[in-house]
Short mmCIF file of C-alpha atoms in Angstrom, two decimals:
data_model
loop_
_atom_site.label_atom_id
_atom_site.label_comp_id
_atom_site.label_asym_id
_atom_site.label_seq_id
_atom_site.Cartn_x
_atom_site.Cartn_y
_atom_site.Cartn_z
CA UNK A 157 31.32 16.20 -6.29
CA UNK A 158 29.01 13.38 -7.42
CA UNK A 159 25.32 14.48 -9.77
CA UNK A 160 23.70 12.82 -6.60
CA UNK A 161 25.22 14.91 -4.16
CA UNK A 162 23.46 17.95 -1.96
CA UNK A 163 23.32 20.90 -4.50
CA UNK A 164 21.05 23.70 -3.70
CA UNK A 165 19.99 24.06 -7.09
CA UNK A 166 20.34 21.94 -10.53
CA UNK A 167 19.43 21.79 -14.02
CA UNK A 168 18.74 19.37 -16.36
CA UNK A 169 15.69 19.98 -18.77
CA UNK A 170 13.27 21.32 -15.60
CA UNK A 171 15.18 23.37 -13.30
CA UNK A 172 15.67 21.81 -9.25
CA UNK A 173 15.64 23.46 -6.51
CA UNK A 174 16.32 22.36 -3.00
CA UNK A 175 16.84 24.43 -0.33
CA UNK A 176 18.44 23.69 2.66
CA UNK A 177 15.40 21.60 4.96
CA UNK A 178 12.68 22.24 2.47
CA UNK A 179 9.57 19.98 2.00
CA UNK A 180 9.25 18.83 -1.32
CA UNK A 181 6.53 17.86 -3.55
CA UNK A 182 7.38 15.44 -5.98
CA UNK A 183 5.63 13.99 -8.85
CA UNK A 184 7.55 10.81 -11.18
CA UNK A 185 6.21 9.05 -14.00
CA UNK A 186 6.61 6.54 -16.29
CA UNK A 187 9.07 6.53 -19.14
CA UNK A 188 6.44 7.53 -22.69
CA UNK A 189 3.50 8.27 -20.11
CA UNK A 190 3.00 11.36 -22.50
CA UNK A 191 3.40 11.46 -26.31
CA UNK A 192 6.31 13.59 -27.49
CA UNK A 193 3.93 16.52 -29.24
CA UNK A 194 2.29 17.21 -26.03
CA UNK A 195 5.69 17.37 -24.24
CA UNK A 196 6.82 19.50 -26.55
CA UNK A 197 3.34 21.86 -26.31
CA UNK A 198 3.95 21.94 -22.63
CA UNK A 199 7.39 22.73 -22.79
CA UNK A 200 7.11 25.85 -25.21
CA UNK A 201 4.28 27.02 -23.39
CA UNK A 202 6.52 27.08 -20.00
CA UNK A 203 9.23 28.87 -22.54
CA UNK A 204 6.90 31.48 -23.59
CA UNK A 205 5.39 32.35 -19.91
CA UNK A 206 9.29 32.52 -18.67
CA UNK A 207 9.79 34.98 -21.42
CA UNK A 208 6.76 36.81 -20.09
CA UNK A 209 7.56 37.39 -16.45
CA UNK A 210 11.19 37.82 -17.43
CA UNK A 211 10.25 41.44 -18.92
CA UNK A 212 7.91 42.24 -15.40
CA UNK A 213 9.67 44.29 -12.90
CA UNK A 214 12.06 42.56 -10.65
CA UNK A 215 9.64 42.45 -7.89
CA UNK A 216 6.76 40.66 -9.49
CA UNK A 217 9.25 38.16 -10.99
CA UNK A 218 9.09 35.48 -7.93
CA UNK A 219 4.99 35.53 -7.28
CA UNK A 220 4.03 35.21 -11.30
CA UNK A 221 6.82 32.43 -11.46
CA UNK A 222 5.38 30.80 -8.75
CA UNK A 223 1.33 30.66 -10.44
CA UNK A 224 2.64 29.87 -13.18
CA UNK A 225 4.20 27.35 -12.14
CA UNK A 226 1.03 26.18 -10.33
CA UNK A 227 -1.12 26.26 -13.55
CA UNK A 228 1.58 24.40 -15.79
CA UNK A 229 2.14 21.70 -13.18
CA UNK A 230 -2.12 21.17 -12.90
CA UNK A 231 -2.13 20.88 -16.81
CA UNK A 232 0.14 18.97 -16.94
CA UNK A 233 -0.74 16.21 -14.47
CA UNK A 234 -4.08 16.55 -15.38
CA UNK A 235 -2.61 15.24 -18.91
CA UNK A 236 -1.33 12.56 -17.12
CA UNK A 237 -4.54 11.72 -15.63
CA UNK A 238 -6.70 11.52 -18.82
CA UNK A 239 -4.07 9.67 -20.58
CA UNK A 240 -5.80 6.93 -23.11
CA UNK A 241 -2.15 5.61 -23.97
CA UNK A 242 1.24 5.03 -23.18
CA UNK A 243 1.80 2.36 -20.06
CA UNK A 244 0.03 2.29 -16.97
CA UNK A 245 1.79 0.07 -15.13
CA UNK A 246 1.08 1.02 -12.11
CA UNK A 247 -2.09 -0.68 -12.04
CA UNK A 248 -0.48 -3.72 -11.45
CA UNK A 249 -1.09 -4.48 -8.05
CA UNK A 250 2.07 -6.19 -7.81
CA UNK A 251 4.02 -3.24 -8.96
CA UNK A 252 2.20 -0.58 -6.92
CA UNK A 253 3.04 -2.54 -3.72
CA UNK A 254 6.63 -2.28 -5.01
CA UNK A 255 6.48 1.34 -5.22
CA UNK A 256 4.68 2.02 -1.92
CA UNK A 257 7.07 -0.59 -0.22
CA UNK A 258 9.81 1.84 -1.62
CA UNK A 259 8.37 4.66 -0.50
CA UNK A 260 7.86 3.44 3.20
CA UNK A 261 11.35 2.32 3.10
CA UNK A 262 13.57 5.39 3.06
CA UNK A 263 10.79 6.99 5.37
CA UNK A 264 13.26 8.07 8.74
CA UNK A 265 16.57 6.82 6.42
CA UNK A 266 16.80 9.60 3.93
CA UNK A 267 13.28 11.94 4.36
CA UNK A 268 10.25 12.33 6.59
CA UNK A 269 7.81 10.81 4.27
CA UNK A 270 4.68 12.99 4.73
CA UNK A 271 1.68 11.75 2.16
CA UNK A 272 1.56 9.90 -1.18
CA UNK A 273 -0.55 8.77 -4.19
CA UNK A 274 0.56 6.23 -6.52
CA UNK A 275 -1.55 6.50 -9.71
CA UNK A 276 -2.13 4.26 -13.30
CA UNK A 277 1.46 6.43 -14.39
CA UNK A 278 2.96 8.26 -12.08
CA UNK A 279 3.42 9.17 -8.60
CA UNK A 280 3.08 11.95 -6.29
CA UNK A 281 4.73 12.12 -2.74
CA UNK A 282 5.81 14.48 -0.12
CA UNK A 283 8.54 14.94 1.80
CA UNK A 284 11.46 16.30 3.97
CA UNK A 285 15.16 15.17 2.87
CA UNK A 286 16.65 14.44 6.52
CA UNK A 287 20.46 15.11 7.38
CA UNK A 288 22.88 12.27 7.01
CA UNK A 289 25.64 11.84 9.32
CA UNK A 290 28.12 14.36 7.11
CA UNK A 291 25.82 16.80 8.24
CA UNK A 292 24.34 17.66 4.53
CA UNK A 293 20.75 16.92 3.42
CA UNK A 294 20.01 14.15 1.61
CA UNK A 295 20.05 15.35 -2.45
CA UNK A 296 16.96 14.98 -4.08
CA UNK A 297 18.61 13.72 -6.48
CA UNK A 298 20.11 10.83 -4.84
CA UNK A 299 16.80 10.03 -2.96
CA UNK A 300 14.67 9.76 -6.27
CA UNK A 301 17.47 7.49 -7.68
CA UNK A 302 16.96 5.34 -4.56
CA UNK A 303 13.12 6.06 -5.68
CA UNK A 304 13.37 4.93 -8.99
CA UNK A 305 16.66 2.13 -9.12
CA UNK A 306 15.48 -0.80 -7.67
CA UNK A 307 11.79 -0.77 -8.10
CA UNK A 308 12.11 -0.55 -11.37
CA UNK A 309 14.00 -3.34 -11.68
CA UNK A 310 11.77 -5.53 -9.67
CA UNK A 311 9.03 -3.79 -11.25
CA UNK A 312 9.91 -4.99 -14.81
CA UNK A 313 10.53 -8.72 -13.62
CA UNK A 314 7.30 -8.62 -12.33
CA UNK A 315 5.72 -7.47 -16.34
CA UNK A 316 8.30 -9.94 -17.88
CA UNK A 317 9.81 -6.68 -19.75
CA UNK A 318 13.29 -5.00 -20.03
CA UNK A 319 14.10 -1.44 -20.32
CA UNK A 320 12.97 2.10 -19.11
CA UNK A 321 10.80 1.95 -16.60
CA UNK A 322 10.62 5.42 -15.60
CA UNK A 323 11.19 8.87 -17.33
CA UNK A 324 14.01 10.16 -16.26
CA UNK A 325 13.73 13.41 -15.01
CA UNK A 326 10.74 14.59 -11.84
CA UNK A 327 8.65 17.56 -11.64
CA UNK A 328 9.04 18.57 -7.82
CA UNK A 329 8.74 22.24 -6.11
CA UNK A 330 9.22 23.49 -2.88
CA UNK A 331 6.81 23.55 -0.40
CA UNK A 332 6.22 27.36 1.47
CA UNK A 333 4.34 27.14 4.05
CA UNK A 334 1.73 24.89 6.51
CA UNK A 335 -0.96 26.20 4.52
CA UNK A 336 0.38 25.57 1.07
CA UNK A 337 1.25 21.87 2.72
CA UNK A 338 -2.30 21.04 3.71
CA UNK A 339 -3.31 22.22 0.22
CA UNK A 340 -1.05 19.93 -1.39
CA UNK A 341 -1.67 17.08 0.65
CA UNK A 342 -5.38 17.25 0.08
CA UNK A 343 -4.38 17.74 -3.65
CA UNK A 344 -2.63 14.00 -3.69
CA UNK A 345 -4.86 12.04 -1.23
CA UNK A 346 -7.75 13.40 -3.93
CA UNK A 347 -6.09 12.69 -7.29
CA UNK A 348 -7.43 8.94 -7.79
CA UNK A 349 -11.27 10.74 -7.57
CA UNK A 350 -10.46 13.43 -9.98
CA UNK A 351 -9.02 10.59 -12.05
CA UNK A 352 -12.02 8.58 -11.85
CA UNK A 353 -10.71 5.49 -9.93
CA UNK A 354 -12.49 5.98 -6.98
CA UNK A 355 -14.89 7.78 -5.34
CA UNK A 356 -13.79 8.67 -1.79
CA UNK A 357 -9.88 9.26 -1.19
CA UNK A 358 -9.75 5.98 1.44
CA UNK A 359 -11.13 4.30 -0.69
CA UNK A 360 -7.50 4.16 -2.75
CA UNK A 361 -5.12 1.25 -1.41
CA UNK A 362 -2.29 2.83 -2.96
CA UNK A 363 -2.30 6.17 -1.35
CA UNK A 364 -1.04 7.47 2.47
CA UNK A 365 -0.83 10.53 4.38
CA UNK A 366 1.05 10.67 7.94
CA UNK A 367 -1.11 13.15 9.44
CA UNK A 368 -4.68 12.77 7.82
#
């Protein structure tokens, strides 16, 4: 079996799950976006809340998993968000329409693209990994290298640089239900105001939203 084939559930340093038809929320970003030290802060604080709920009862296990989860992904995109160093390629107007053009063009090949928002360092997008014609979903795995590959390629033509363009590994998690959905959507289609770009969602050329 290929790393970019359908598996249920993989590991590599954040743990991915993908459930048969799930919609996934998805956020990739730049390769040294964040400094080491507060990688390493974020990373022993998720170690230290899994060693937390690991000693509640069986039954509370999945719901303080899944706040916690919540909180650490909020701290640490809003990390992201006040970042002050590191690249922000993105901004390059050249290089967002790269990333956007990627993201329309696997829309109805490999997933239902629902809503995006391409920021100074990373991106956030939605979606629904369709079937292919051997009858298995599309890996997320295989879909965010189709995500990353050749944008950043073109991408790093376009700065006249060579090497890493993105980090390697995404932060995604499934998404439950209609209600959690509209949540996140509004979440992503409002990130460039609580980032200070803009001041009204539509205002943002580089974001989308199917149903909005």
């Amino acid at each position: 079996m290929s790393t970019l084939d359908f598996k249920p559930f993989y590991r590599k340093h954040l743990p991915h799950i993908q459930p048969p038809g799930a919609i996934l929320f998805v956020t990739y970003r730049l390769a040294d976006s964040l400094p080491r030290h507060i990688i390493r802060q974020l990373l022993d604080e998720r170690n230290a809340i899994e060693k937390q709920i690991a000693a509640l009862p069986d039954a509370q296990q999945k719901a303080e998993r899944y706040q916690a989860h919540k909180r650490l992904f909020a701290k640490w995109d809003r990390t992201l968000d006040r970042a002050d160093s590191g690249p922000m390629w993105l901004r390059e107007t050249a290089v967002a329409q790269l990333i956007t053009n990627s993201l329309h063009y696997l829309d109805g090949d490999k997933y239902d693209l629902d809503c995006y928002s391409v920021m100074s360092n990373h991106v956030h997008v939605v979606f629904q990994p369709l079937l292919g014609q051997d009858g298995r979903y599309f890996a997320l795995a295989r879909i965010m290298h189709s995500l990353k590959g050749y944008p950043a390629i073109e991408a790093n033509k376009v700065l006249g640089r060579n090497g890493r363009f993105w980090q390697h590994e995404s932060y995604d998690h499934i998404v439950r239900d209609e209600a959690e959905l509209n949540r996140i959507r509004q979440y992503v289609l409002y990130n460039p105001v609580k980032a200070g770009l803009v001041d009204d969602p539509a205002d943002w050329p580089w974001s989308y939203c199917k149903f909005w």
